[in-house]
Amino acid sequence: MMRKAIYLVPLVLVVLAGAVGWMLGNSVGSESTKADIGAPIVYNAKVCVYKNGELITCKPNVLTNAGKELIEAYLAQEGLGPTSLTPVKYIAVGNGTAPSASSTSLDSEITDCGLARAAGTYSDQGVGNWSFSHTWTCECDGVTVSTTGIFNASSGGTMFAGMSFNPSTLYSDDQLTVTWYINVTEAGS
């Protein structure tokens, strides 16, 4: 038993020395990293979808990589003139694959049957909180919807975020309401 302890002590000391060395090399005097610049901003959002006033789903969405780049461009004004800041307020619905971080468009976006992309109505929900909402009235029978995305243009543009939900079939005169609730806060707040 004593022989095992003799071999374990140097091993533990080497691991501890390596950990301490790593911490010292990555703290005081090291180059700045993303974590060194202050408290990070956190994006939180959920999307609620209603059919004829009844909740279908209300859950978080996926912030796309293009959406992250758009935030950077808006905040840094990099490559944007003061008049080119187009709000991310256009809501689309579709029936394709679930959006992911690498999505740049909404797969199988619906552009007919009264369900085309539309500007959402803005509502201030308090400091760092806002929402965009739109209600469509379906003009066709048997239209399946299962995804939504929010964009900075009425067509094309950058898909900021997207979400999938359980498919719902709409018929003429059914109403579909999609509300994007967005919250930006400091991490840990």
Short mmCIF file of N, CA and C in Angstrom, two decimals:
data_model
loop_
_atom_site.label_atom_id
_atom_site.label_comp_id
_atom_site.label_asym_id
_atom_site.label_seq_id
_atom_site.Cartn_x
_atom_site.Cartn_y
_atom_site.Cartn_z
N MET A 1 0.82 -1.19 0.00
CA MET A 1 0.00 0.00 0.00
C MET A 1 0.87 1.25 0.00
N MET A 2 1.95 1.25 0.77
CA MET A 2 2.86 2.39 0.85
C MET A 2 3.51 2.66 -0.50
N ARG A 3 3.81 1.60 -1.24
CA ARG A 3 4.45 1.74 -2.55
C ARG A 3 3.53 2.47 -3.52
N LYS A 4 2.19 2.18 -3.51
CA LYS A 4 1.23 2.86 -4.37
C LYS A 4 1.17 4.35 -4.04
N ALA A 5 1.18 4.68 -2.77
CA ALA A 5 1.13 6.08 -2.34
C ALA A 5 2.36 6.84 -2.81
N ILE A 6 3.51 6.19 -2.80
CA ILE A 6 4.74 6.84 -3.23
C ILE A 6 4.66 7.21 -4.71
N TYR A 7 4.04 6.36 -5.52
CA TYR A 7 3.91 6.67 -6.94
C TYR A 7 2.81 7.68 -7.22
N LEU A 8 1.77 7.71 -6.40
CA LEU A 8 0.65 8.64 -6.60
C LEU A 8 1.02 10.07 -6.24
N VAL A 9 1.81 10.27 -5.21
CA VAL A 9 2.16 11.62 -4.76
C VAL A 9 2.85 12.41 -5.89
N PRO A 10 3.88 11.89 -6.55
CA PRO A 10 4.50 12.66 -7.63
C PRO A 10 3.53 12.93 -8.78
N LEU A 11 2.68 11.96 -9.08
CA LEU A 11 1.70 12.14 -10.15
C LEU A 11 0.74 13.29 -9.82
N VAL A 12 0.22 13.32 -8.61
CA VAL A 12 -0.68 14.39 -8.17
C VAL A 12 0.04 15.73 -8.21
N LEU A 13 1.30 15.78 -7.77
CA LEU A 13 2.07 17.03 -7.80
C LEU A 13 2.29 17.52 -9.21
N VAL A 14 2.57 16.62 -10.15
CA VAL A 14 2.77 17.02 -11.55
C VAL A 14 1.48 17.59 -12.12
N VAL A 15 0.36 16.93 -11.85
CA VAL A 15 -0.93 17.42 -12.35
C VAL A 15 -1.24 18.79 -11.75
N LEU A 16 -1.03 18.97 -10.45
CA LEU A 16 -1.29 20.26 -9.81
C LEU A 16 -0.36 21.35 -10.35
N ALA A 17 0.91 21.02 -10.54
CA ALA A 17 1.85 22.01 -11.07
C ALA A 17 1.45 22.41 -12.48
N GLY A 18 1.03 21.46 -13.27
CA GLY A 18 0.57 21.77 -14.63
C GLY A 18 -0.66 22.66 -14.62
N ALA A 19 -1.59 22.38 -13.73
CA ALA A 19 -2.81 23.19 -13.64
C ALA A 19 -2.48 24.61 -13.19
N VAL A 20 -1.62 24.75 -12.19
CA VAL A 20 -1.23 26.08 -11.71
C VAL A 20 -0.49 26.84 -12.81
N GLY A 21 0.41 26.17 -13.51
CA GLY A 21 1.14 26.81 -14.60
C GLY A 21 0.20 27.26 -15.70
N TRP A 22 -0.77 26.44 -16.03
CA TRP A 22 -1.74 26.80 -17.06
C TRP A 22 -2.54 28.03 -16.63
N MET A 23 -2.99 28.05 -15.36
CA MET A 23 -3.77 29.19 -14.86
C MET A 23 -2.96 30.46 -14.88
N LEU A 24 -1.70 30.39 -14.47
CA LEU A 24 -0.86 31.58 -14.47
C LEU A 24 -0.60 32.07 -15.89
N GLY A 25 -0.40 31.16 -16.80
CA GLY A 25 -0.14 31.52 -18.18
C GLY A 25 -1.36 32.08 -18.89
N ASN A 26 -2.55 31.84 -18.35
CA ASN A 26 -3.78 32.31 -18.97
C ASN A 26 -4.47 33.39 -18.17
N SER A 27 -3.76 34.06 -17.27
CA SER A 27 -4.40 35.12 -16.51
C SER A 27 -3.58 36.39 -16.62
N VAL A 28 -3.00 36.83 -15.53
CA VAL A 28 -2.28 38.09 -15.48
C VAL A 28 -1.21 38.16 -16.55
N GLY A 29 -1.21 39.24 -17.31
CA GLY A 29 -0.18 39.46 -18.30
C GLY A 29 -0.43 38.78 -19.62
N SER A 30 -1.46 37.94 -19.72
CA SER A 30 -1.71 37.28 -21.00
C SER A 30 -2.52 38.20 -21.90
N GLU A 31 -2.56 37.86 -23.17
CA GLU A 31 -3.34 38.65 -24.11
C GLU A 31 -4.81 38.57 -23.74
N SER A 32 -5.56 39.60 -24.12
CA SER A 32 -7.00 39.60 -23.86
C SER A 32 -7.68 38.50 -24.64
N THR A 33 -8.66 37.92 -24.02
CA THR A 33 -9.52 36.95 -24.69
C THR A 33 -10.93 37.49 -24.65
N LYS A 34 -11.84 36.82 -25.32
CA LYS A 34 -13.23 37.26 -25.34
C LYS A 34 -13.78 37.42 -23.92
N ALA A 35 -13.38 36.50 -23.02
CA ALA A 35 -13.89 36.54 -21.66
C ALA A 35 -13.32 37.71 -20.86
N ASP A 36 -12.19 38.28 -21.30
CA ASP A 36 -11.56 39.36 -20.56
C ASP A 36 -12.20 40.72 -20.80
N ILE A 37 -13.09 40.86 -21.77
CA ILE A 37 -13.58 42.17 -22.15
C ILE A 37 -14.77 42.67 -21.35
N GLY A 38 -15.17 41.95 -20.36
CA GLY A 38 -16.30 42.36 -19.55
C GLY A 38 -17.39 41.30 -19.60
N ALA A 39 -18.51 41.64 -18.99
CA ALA A 39 -19.61 40.69 -18.95
C ALA A 39 -20.20 40.52 -20.35
N PRO A 40 -20.35 39.28 -20.78
CA PRO A 40 -20.89 39.04 -22.12
C PRO A 40 -22.38 39.36 -22.19
N ILE A 41 -22.81 39.71 -23.39
CA ILE A 41 -24.23 39.93 -23.65
C ILE A 41 -24.83 38.57 -23.97
N VAL A 42 -26.01 38.33 -23.44
CA VAL A 42 -26.69 37.06 -23.66
C VAL A 42 -27.98 37.31 -24.42
N TYR A 43 -28.20 36.54 -25.47
CA TYR A 43 -29.42 36.59 -26.27
C TYR A 43 -30.36 35.50 -25.76
N ASN A 44 -31.54 35.90 -25.37
CA ASN A 44 -32.57 34.94 -24.97
C ASN A 44 -33.81 35.25 -25.78
N ALA A 45 -34.45 34.26 -26.29
CA ALA A 45 -35.67 34.49 -27.05
C ALA A 45 -36.51 33.24 -27.05
N LYS A 46 -37.79 33.46 -27.16
CA LYS A 46 -38.71 32.34 -27.36
C LYS A 46 -39.73 32.79 -28.38
N VAL A 47 -40.32 31.83 -29.01
CA VAL A 47 -41.33 32.09 -30.02
C VAL A 47 -42.60 31.36 -29.60
N CYS A 48 -43.71 32.06 -29.63
CA CYS A 48 -44.99 31.45 -29.32
C CYS A 48 -45.84 31.46 -30.59
N VAL A 49 -46.44 30.30 -30.88
CA VAL A 49 -47.26 30.14 -32.07
C VAL A 49 -48.66 29.74 -31.64
N TYR A 50 -49.65 30.46 -32.20
CA TYR A 50 -51.05 30.23 -31.87
C TYR A 50 -51.84 29.95 -33.15
N LYS A 51 -52.73 28.98 -33.08
CA LYS A 51 -53.66 28.72 -34.18
C LYS A 51 -55.05 29.03 -33.65
N ASN A 52 -55.73 29.98 -34.28
CA ASN A 52 -57.07 30.41 -33.87
C ASN A 52 -57.13 30.74 -32.37
N GLY A 53 -56.07 31.37 -31.88
CA GLY A 53 -56.03 31.82 -30.49
C GLY A 53 -55.59 30.77 -29.49
N GLU A 54 -55.39 29.53 -29.93
CA GLU A 54 -54.95 28.47 -29.03
C GLU A 54 -53.46 28.23 -29.21
N LEU A 55 -52.75 28.14 -28.10
CA LEU A 55 -51.30 27.96 -28.12
C LEU A 55 -50.92 26.62 -28.75
N ILE A 56 -50.06 26.69 -29.77
CA ILE A 56 -49.49 25.48 -30.36
C ILE A 56 -48.19 25.15 -29.64
N THR A 57 -47.34 26.17 -29.49
CA THR A 57 -46.05 25.98 -28.81
C THR A 57 -45.50 27.32 -28.37
N CYS A 58 -44.62 27.26 -27.40
CA CYS A 58 -43.89 28.43 -26.94
C CYS A 58 -42.54 27.91 -26.44
N LYS A 59 -41.48 28.16 -27.23
CA LYS A 59 -40.19 27.58 -26.87
C LYS A 59 -39.06 28.43 -27.43
N PRO A 60 -37.81 28.18 -26.96
CA PRO A 60 -36.65 28.93 -27.46
C PRO A 60 -36.41 28.67 -28.94
N ASN A 61 -35.64 29.57 -29.55
CA ASN A 61 -35.31 29.42 -30.96
C ASN A 61 -33.80 29.34 -31.11
N VAL A 62 -33.35 29.18 -32.35
CA VAL A 62 -31.93 29.08 -32.67
C VAL A 62 -31.45 30.41 -33.24
N LEU A 63 -30.47 31.03 -32.61
CA LEU A 63 -29.83 32.22 -33.16
C LEU A 63 -28.85 31.73 -34.22
N THR A 64 -29.03 32.17 -35.45
CA THR A 64 -28.17 31.70 -36.53
C THR A 64 -26.81 32.38 -36.48
N ASN A 65 -25.83 31.77 -37.13
CA ASN A 65 -24.51 32.40 -37.24
C ASN A 65 -24.63 33.74 -37.98
N ALA A 66 -25.48 33.78 -39.01
CA ALA A 66 -25.70 35.03 -39.74
C ALA A 66 -26.32 36.08 -38.81
N GLY A 67 -27.18 35.65 -37.91
CA GLY A 67 -27.76 36.56 -36.93
C GLY A 67 -26.72 37.13 -35.99
N LYS A 68 -25.77 36.30 -35.56
CA LYS A 68 -24.67 36.76 -34.71
C LYS A 68 -23.83 37.80 -35.44
N GLU A 69 -23.55 37.52 -36.73
CA GLU A 69 -22.78 38.47 -37.53
C GLU A 69 -23.55 39.77 -37.73
N LEU A 70 -24.86 39.67 -37.85
CA LEU A 70 -25.70 40.86 -38.01
C LEU A 70 -25.65 41.72 -36.73
N ILE A 71 -25.69 41.08 -35.58
CA ILE A 71 -25.56 41.81 -34.31
C ILE A 71 -24.22 42.55 -34.29
N GLU A 72 -23.17 41.84 -34.65
CA GLU A 72 -21.84 42.46 -34.68
C GLU A 72 -21.83 43.67 -35.62
N ALA A 73 -22.39 43.50 -36.82
CA ALA A 73 -22.40 44.60 -37.79
C ALA A 73 -23.22 45.78 -37.28
N TYR A 74 -24.37 45.50 -36.65
CA TYR A 74 -25.21 46.59 -36.13
C TYR A 74 -24.50 47.35 -35.02
N LEU A 75 -23.89 46.60 -34.10
CA LEU A 75 -23.24 47.26 -32.96
C LEU A 75 -21.96 47.96 -33.36
N ALA A 76 -21.23 47.38 -34.29
CA ALA A 76 -19.96 47.97 -34.70
C ALA A 76 -20.11 48.94 -35.87
N GLN A 77 -21.28 48.93 -36.50
CA GLN A 77 -21.52 49.74 -37.70
C GLN A 77 -20.53 49.38 -38.80
N GLU A 78 -20.02 48.16 -38.74
CA GLU A 78 -19.02 47.72 -39.72
C GLU A 78 -19.69 47.41 -41.05
N GLY A 79 -19.33 48.20 -42.05
CA GLY A 79 -19.88 47.98 -43.38
C GLY A 79 -21.30 48.46 -43.54
N LEU A 80 -21.82 49.15 -42.56
CA LEU A 80 -23.19 49.65 -42.62
C LEU A 80 -23.20 51.16 -42.52
N GLY A 81 -23.91 51.79 -43.39
CA GLY A 81 -24.12 53.22 -43.25
C GLY A 81 -25.25 53.46 -42.28
N PRO A 82 -25.42 54.67 -41.78
CA PRO A 82 -26.45 54.94 -40.78
C PRO A 82 -27.86 54.68 -41.29
N THR A 83 -28.07 54.69 -42.59
CA THR A 83 -29.42 54.45 -43.09
C THR A 83 -29.64 53.00 -43.47
N SER A 84 -28.64 52.15 -43.36
CA SER A 84 -28.80 50.77 -43.79
C SER A 84 -29.10 49.80 -42.64
N LEU A 85 -29.43 50.32 -41.48
CA LEU A 85 -29.78 49.46 -40.36
C LEU A 85 -31.24 49.05 -40.48
N THR A 86 -31.48 47.95 -41.13
CA THR A 86 -32.83 47.45 -41.32
C THR A 86 -33.23 46.61 -40.12
N PRO A 87 -34.33 46.93 -39.48
CA PRO A 87 -34.73 46.16 -38.29
C PRO A 87 -35.00 44.70 -38.61
N VAL A 88 -34.70 43.86 -37.66
CA VAL A 88 -35.03 42.43 -37.76
C VAL A 88 -36.46 42.31 -37.25
N LYS A 89 -37.42 42.39 -38.18
CA LYS A 89 -38.82 42.41 -37.77
C LYS A 89 -39.74 41.64 -38.70
N TYR A 90 -39.19 41.04 -39.74
CA TYR A 90 -40.03 40.35 -40.73
C TYR A 90 -40.14 38.87 -40.36
N ILE A 91 -41.36 38.43 -40.15
CA ILE A 91 -41.62 37.06 -39.69
C ILE A 91 -42.09 36.21 -40.86
N ALA A 92 -41.49 35.03 -40.97
CA ALA A 92 -41.88 34.09 -42.02
C ALA A 92 -42.27 32.77 -41.36
N VAL A 93 -43.09 32.00 -42.07
CA VAL A 93 -43.44 30.64 -41.63
C VAL A 93 -43.14 29.70 -42.77
N GLY A 94 -42.89 28.44 -42.43
CA GLY A 94 -42.57 27.46 -43.44
C GLY A 94 -42.97 26.07 -42.99
N ASN A 95 -42.58 25.08 -43.80
CA ASN A 95 -42.87 23.68 -43.45
C ASN A 95 -41.72 22.77 -43.84
N GLY A 96 -40.49 23.26 -43.69
CA GLY A 96 -39.31 22.49 -44.05
C GLY A 96 -38.58 21.96 -42.84
N THR A 97 -37.28 21.76 -43.02
CA THR A 97 -36.45 21.24 -41.94
C THR A 97 -36.24 22.30 -40.86
N ALA A 98 -35.94 21.84 -39.67
CA ALA A 98 -35.75 22.74 -38.53
C ALA A 98 -34.54 23.65 -38.78
N PRO A 99 -34.69 24.96 -38.50
CA PRO A 99 -33.54 25.86 -38.64
C PRO A 99 -32.42 25.47 -37.67
N SER A 100 -31.18 25.71 -38.12
CA SER A 100 -30.00 25.46 -37.28
C SER A 100 -29.16 26.72 -37.28
N ALA A 101 -28.08 26.69 -36.51
CA ALA A 101 -27.20 27.86 -36.43
C ALA A 101 -26.62 28.22 -37.81
N SER A 102 -26.45 27.25 -38.67
CA SER A 102 -25.88 27.53 -39.99
C SER A 102 -26.94 27.88 -41.05
N SER A 103 -28.20 27.90 -40.68
CA SER A 103 -29.26 28.24 -41.65
C SER A 103 -29.14 29.69 -42.09
N THR A 104 -29.34 29.92 -43.37
CA THR A 104 -29.34 31.29 -43.90
C THR A 104 -30.69 31.66 -44.48
N SER A 105 -31.58 30.69 -44.59
CA SER A 105 -32.94 30.94 -45.06
C SER A 105 -33.85 29.94 -44.38
N LEU A 106 -35.16 30.19 -44.47
CA LEU A 106 -36.14 29.29 -43.89
C LEU A 106 -36.52 28.26 -44.95
N ASP A 107 -36.16 27.01 -44.69
CA ASP A 107 -36.43 25.94 -45.64
C ASP A 107 -37.94 25.85 -45.89
N SER A 108 -38.33 25.79 -47.16
CA SER A 108 -39.73 25.67 -47.57
C SER A 108 -40.59 26.79 -46.99
N GLU A 109 -40.06 28.02 -47.06
CA GLU A 109 -40.82 29.19 -46.60
C GLU A 109 -42.11 29.29 -47.42
N ILE A 110 -43.21 29.55 -46.74
CA ILE A 110 -44.52 29.67 -47.39
C ILE A 110 -44.68 31.11 -47.86
N THR A 111 -44.98 31.28 -49.14
CA THR A 111 -45.09 32.62 -49.72
C THR A 111 -46.47 32.88 -50.33
N ASP A 112 -47.40 31.94 -50.16
CA ASP A 112 -48.73 32.12 -50.71
C ASP A 112 -49.78 31.77 -49.65
N CYS A 113 -51.02 31.67 -50.08
CA CYS A 113 -52.13 31.29 -49.20
C CYS A 113 -52.33 32.27 -48.04
N GLY A 114 -51.91 33.52 -48.23
CA GLY A 114 -52.06 34.53 -47.18
C GLY A 114 -51.05 34.41 -46.07
N LEU A 115 -50.02 33.56 -46.26
CA LEU A 115 -49.04 33.29 -45.21
C LEU A 115 -47.65 33.80 -45.55
N ALA A 116 -47.55 34.75 -46.47
CA ALA A 116 -46.24 35.28 -46.87
C ALA A 116 -45.58 36.05 -45.74
N ARG A 117 -44.28 36.17 -45.82
CA ARG A 117 -43.49 36.92 -44.83
C ARG A 117 -44.10 38.30 -44.63
N ALA A 118 -44.12 38.74 -43.37
CA ALA A 118 -44.76 40.02 -43.05
C ALA A 118 -44.01 40.72 -41.93
N ALA A 119 -44.12 42.05 -41.92
CA ALA A 119 -43.52 42.84 -40.84
C ALA A 119 -44.31 42.59 -39.56
N GLY A 120 -43.57 42.24 -38.51
CA GLY A 120 -44.22 42.04 -37.23
C GLY A 120 -44.48 43.37 -36.54
N THR A 121 -45.47 43.40 -35.69
CA THR A 121 -45.77 44.58 -34.90
C THR A 121 -44.86 44.59 -33.68
N TYR A 122 -44.11 45.68 -33.51
CA TYR A 122 -43.14 45.83 -32.42
C TYR A 122 -43.87 46.19 -31.13
N SER A 123 -43.39 45.63 -30.01
CA SER A 123 -43.89 45.99 -28.69
C SER A 123 -42.72 46.02 -27.71
N ASP A 124 -42.54 47.15 -27.02
CA ASP A 124 -41.50 47.28 -26.00
C ASP A 124 -41.97 46.53 -24.76
N GLN A 125 -41.15 45.61 -24.28
CA GLN A 125 -41.50 44.78 -23.11
C GLN A 125 -40.66 45.15 -21.88
N GLY A 126 -39.97 46.31 -21.91
CA GLY A 126 -39.11 46.72 -20.80
C GLY A 126 -37.67 46.78 -21.26
N VAL A 127 -36.77 47.09 -20.34
CA VAL A 127 -35.35 47.27 -20.66
C VAL A 127 -34.78 45.99 -21.26
N GLY A 128 -34.28 46.11 -22.50
CA GLY A 128 -33.67 44.98 -23.17
C GLY A 128 -34.65 43.89 -23.61
N ASN A 129 -35.93 44.17 -23.55
CA ASN A 129 -36.96 43.18 -23.89
C ASN A 129 -37.90 43.78 -24.92
N TRP A 130 -38.19 43.02 -25.97
CA TRP A 130 -39.16 43.48 -26.96
C TRP A 130 -39.76 42.27 -27.65
N SER A 131 -40.80 42.53 -28.42
CA SER A 131 -41.40 41.45 -29.19
C SER A 131 -41.85 41.96 -30.55
N PHE A 132 -41.99 41.02 -31.48
CA PHE A 132 -42.59 41.25 -32.78
C PHE A 132 -43.65 40.18 -32.96
N SER A 133 -44.81 40.58 -33.42
CA SER A 133 -45.91 39.63 -33.58
C SER A 133 -46.64 39.90 -34.88
N HIS A 134 -47.14 38.84 -35.48
CA HIS A 134 -47.98 38.99 -36.68
C HIS A 134 -49.02 37.88 -36.71
N THR A 135 -50.21 38.24 -37.18
CA THR A 135 -51.30 37.28 -37.36
C THR A 135 -51.64 37.21 -38.84
N TRP A 136 -51.62 35.99 -39.37
CA TRP A 136 -52.01 35.73 -40.75
C TRP A 136 -53.38 35.07 -40.75
N THR A 137 -54.14 35.25 -41.81
CA THR A 137 -55.37 34.50 -42.04
C THR A 137 -55.14 33.64 -43.27
N CYS A 138 -55.22 32.34 -43.08
CA CYS A 138 -54.95 31.40 -44.16
C CYS A 138 -56.05 31.50 -45.22
N GLU A 139 -55.62 31.46 -46.48
CA GLU A 139 -56.56 31.55 -47.61
C GLU A 139 -56.68 30.24 -48.38
N CYS A 140 -56.07 29.18 -47.89
CA CYS A 140 -56.09 27.88 -48.58
C CYS A 140 -56.44 26.79 -47.56
N ASP A 141 -56.77 25.62 -48.07
CA ASP A 141 -57.03 24.47 -47.20
C ASP A 141 -55.85 23.52 -47.21
N GLY A 142 -55.56 22.95 -46.06
CA GLY A 142 -54.53 21.92 -45.95
C GLY A 142 -53.10 22.41 -46.00
N VAL A 143 -52.82 23.60 -45.50
CA VAL A 143 -51.46 24.13 -45.49
C VAL A 143 -50.80 23.77 -44.15
N THR A 144 -49.69 23.05 -44.23
CA THR A 144 -48.97 22.64 -43.02
C THR A 144 -47.86 23.65 -42.71
N VAL A 145 -47.81 24.10 -41.47
CA VAL A 145 -46.74 24.97 -41.01
C VAL A 145 -46.01 24.27 -39.86
N SER A 146 -44.68 24.42 -39.85
CA SER A 146 -43.90 23.76 -38.79
C SER A 146 -42.61 24.51 -38.45
N THR A 147 -42.38 25.66 -39.10
CA THR A 147 -41.17 26.44 -38.80
C THR A 147 -41.48 27.92 -38.88
N THR A 148 -40.64 28.70 -38.26
CA THR A 148 -40.74 30.15 -38.36
C THR A 148 -39.32 30.74 -38.30
N GLY A 149 -39.17 31.88 -38.93
CA GLY A 149 -37.89 32.58 -38.91
C GLY A 149 -38.14 34.07 -38.87
N ILE A 150 -37.16 34.82 -38.39
CA ILE A 150 -37.28 36.27 -38.35
C ILE A 150 -36.09 36.86 -39.13
N PHE A 151 -36.41 37.84 -39.99
CA PHE A 151 -35.47 38.37 -40.97
C PHE A 151 -35.36 39.89 -40.88
N ASN A 152 -34.37 40.43 -41.59
CA ASN A 152 -34.22 41.89 -41.66
C ASN A 152 -34.67 42.43 -43.02
N ALA A 153 -35.48 41.66 -43.74
CA ALA A 153 -35.99 42.12 -45.04
C ALA A 153 -37.30 41.42 -45.34
N SER A 154 -38.13 42.07 -46.16
CA SER A 154 -39.43 41.49 -46.51
C SER A 154 -39.28 40.31 -47.48
N SER A 155 -38.14 40.20 -48.13
CA SER A 155 -37.80 39.01 -48.91
C SER A 155 -36.28 38.93 -48.94
N GLY A 156 -35.75 37.72 -49.05
CA GLY A 156 -34.30 37.57 -48.97
C GLY A 156 -33.82 38.00 -47.59
N GLY A 157 -32.76 38.80 -47.55
CA GLY A 157 -32.25 39.32 -46.28
C GLY A 157 -31.53 38.26 -45.46
N THR A 158 -31.27 38.60 -44.21
CA THR A 158 -30.57 37.73 -43.28
C THR A 158 -31.55 37.10 -42.31
N MET A 159 -31.54 35.78 -42.22
CA MET A 159 -32.37 35.12 -41.21
C MET A 159 -31.63 35.21 -39.89
N PHE A 160 -32.19 35.97 -38.98
CA PHE A 160 -31.59 36.22 -37.67
C PHE A 160 -31.70 34.99 -36.77
N ALA A 161 -32.88 34.39 -36.74
CA ALA A 161 -33.12 33.23 -35.88
C ALA A 161 -34.28 32.43 -36.46
N GLY A 162 -34.40 31.20 -36.01
CA GLY A 162 -35.48 30.35 -36.49
C GLY A 162 -35.87 29.32 -35.45
N MET A 163 -37.00 28.68 -35.67
CA MET A 163 -37.50 27.69 -34.73
C MET A 163 -38.42 26.72 -35.46
N SER A 164 -38.43 25.48 -35.02
CA SER A 164 -39.38 24.51 -35.54
C SER A 164 -40.38 24.16 -34.44
N PHE A 165 -41.52 23.67 -34.85
CA PHE A 165 -42.54 23.25 -33.89
C PHE A 165 -43.32 22.10 -34.51
N ASN A 166 -44.15 21.46 -33.71
CA ASN A 166 -44.95 20.36 -34.24
C ASN A 166 -45.83 20.87 -35.37
N PRO A 167 -45.90 20.14 -36.47
CA PRO A 167 -46.68 20.60 -37.62
C PRO A 167 -48.14 20.87 -37.25
N SER A 168 -48.67 21.93 -37.84
CA SER A 168 -50.07 22.28 -37.66
C SER A 168 -50.65 22.53 -39.04
N THR A 169 -51.81 21.97 -39.31
CA THR A 169 -52.45 22.13 -40.61
C THR A 169 -53.50 23.23 -40.52
N LEU A 170 -53.39 24.18 -41.45
CA LEU A 170 -54.31 25.31 -41.50
C LEU A 170 -55.31 25.14 -42.64
N TYR A 171 -56.51 25.68 -42.44
CA TYR A 171 -57.55 25.69 -43.46
C TYR A 171 -58.00 27.12 -43.66
N SER A 172 -58.77 27.36 -44.72
CA SER A 172 -59.24 28.72 -45.02
C SER A 172 -59.85 29.36 -43.78
N ASP A 173 -59.47 30.61 -43.58
CA ASP A 173 -59.92 31.45 -42.46
C ASP A 173 -59.32 31.10 -41.10
N ASP A 174 -58.45 30.06 -41.03
CA ASP A 174 -57.72 29.83 -39.78
C ASP A 174 -56.75 30.99 -39.61
N GLN A 175 -56.53 31.38 -38.37
CA GLN A 175 -55.56 32.42 -38.07
C GLN A 175 -54.35 31.81 -37.39
N LEU A 176 -53.19 32.27 -37.82
CA LEU A 176 -51.92 31.84 -37.24
C LEU A 176 -51.21 33.07 -36.73
N THR A 177 -50.90 33.08 -35.44
CA THR A 177 -50.17 34.20 -34.83
C THR A 177 -48.81 33.69 -34.36
N VAL A 178 -47.76 34.42 -34.74
CA VAL A 178 -46.41 34.10 -34.30
C VAL A 178 -45.88 35.32 -33.58
N THR A 179 -45.42 35.13 -32.36
CA THR A 179 -44.84 36.22 -31.57
C THR A 179 -43.43 35.83 -31.14
N TRP A 180 -42.49 36.69 -31.52
CA TRP A 180 -41.08 36.52 -31.13
C TRP A 180 -40.82 37.43 -29.93
N TYR A 181 -40.47 36.83 -28.78
CA TYR A 181 -40.09 37.58 -27.58
C TYR A 181 -38.57 37.55 -27.49
N ILE A 182 -37.95 38.70 -27.48
CA ILE A 182 -36.49 38.77 -27.47
C ILE A 182 -36.02 39.55 -26.25
N ASN A 183 -34.97 39.03 -25.63
CA ASN A 183 -34.40 39.64 -24.43
C ASN A 183 -32.89 39.63 -24.57
N VAL A 184 -32.28 40.78 -24.38
CA VAL A 184 -30.83 40.90 -24.38
C VAL A 184 -30.42 41.41 -23.01
N THR A 185 -29.52 40.68 -22.37
CA THR A 185 -29.11 41.05 -21.02
C THR A 185 -27.64 40.72 -20.83
N GLU A 186 -27.11 41.16 -19.74
CA GLU A 186 -25.74 40.83 -19.37
C GLU A 186 -25.73 39.45 -18.73
N ALA A 187 -24.75 38.65 -19.06
CA ALA A 187 -24.67 37.30 -18.49
C ALA A 187 -24.70 37.38 -16.97
N GLY A 188 -25.45 36.50 -16.37
CA GLY A 188 -25.57 36.44 -14.92
C GLY A 188 -26.64 37.35 -14.36
N SER A 189 -27.27 38.15 -15.23
CA SER A 189 -28.33 39.06 -14.75
C SER A 189 -29.65 38.34 -14.68
#
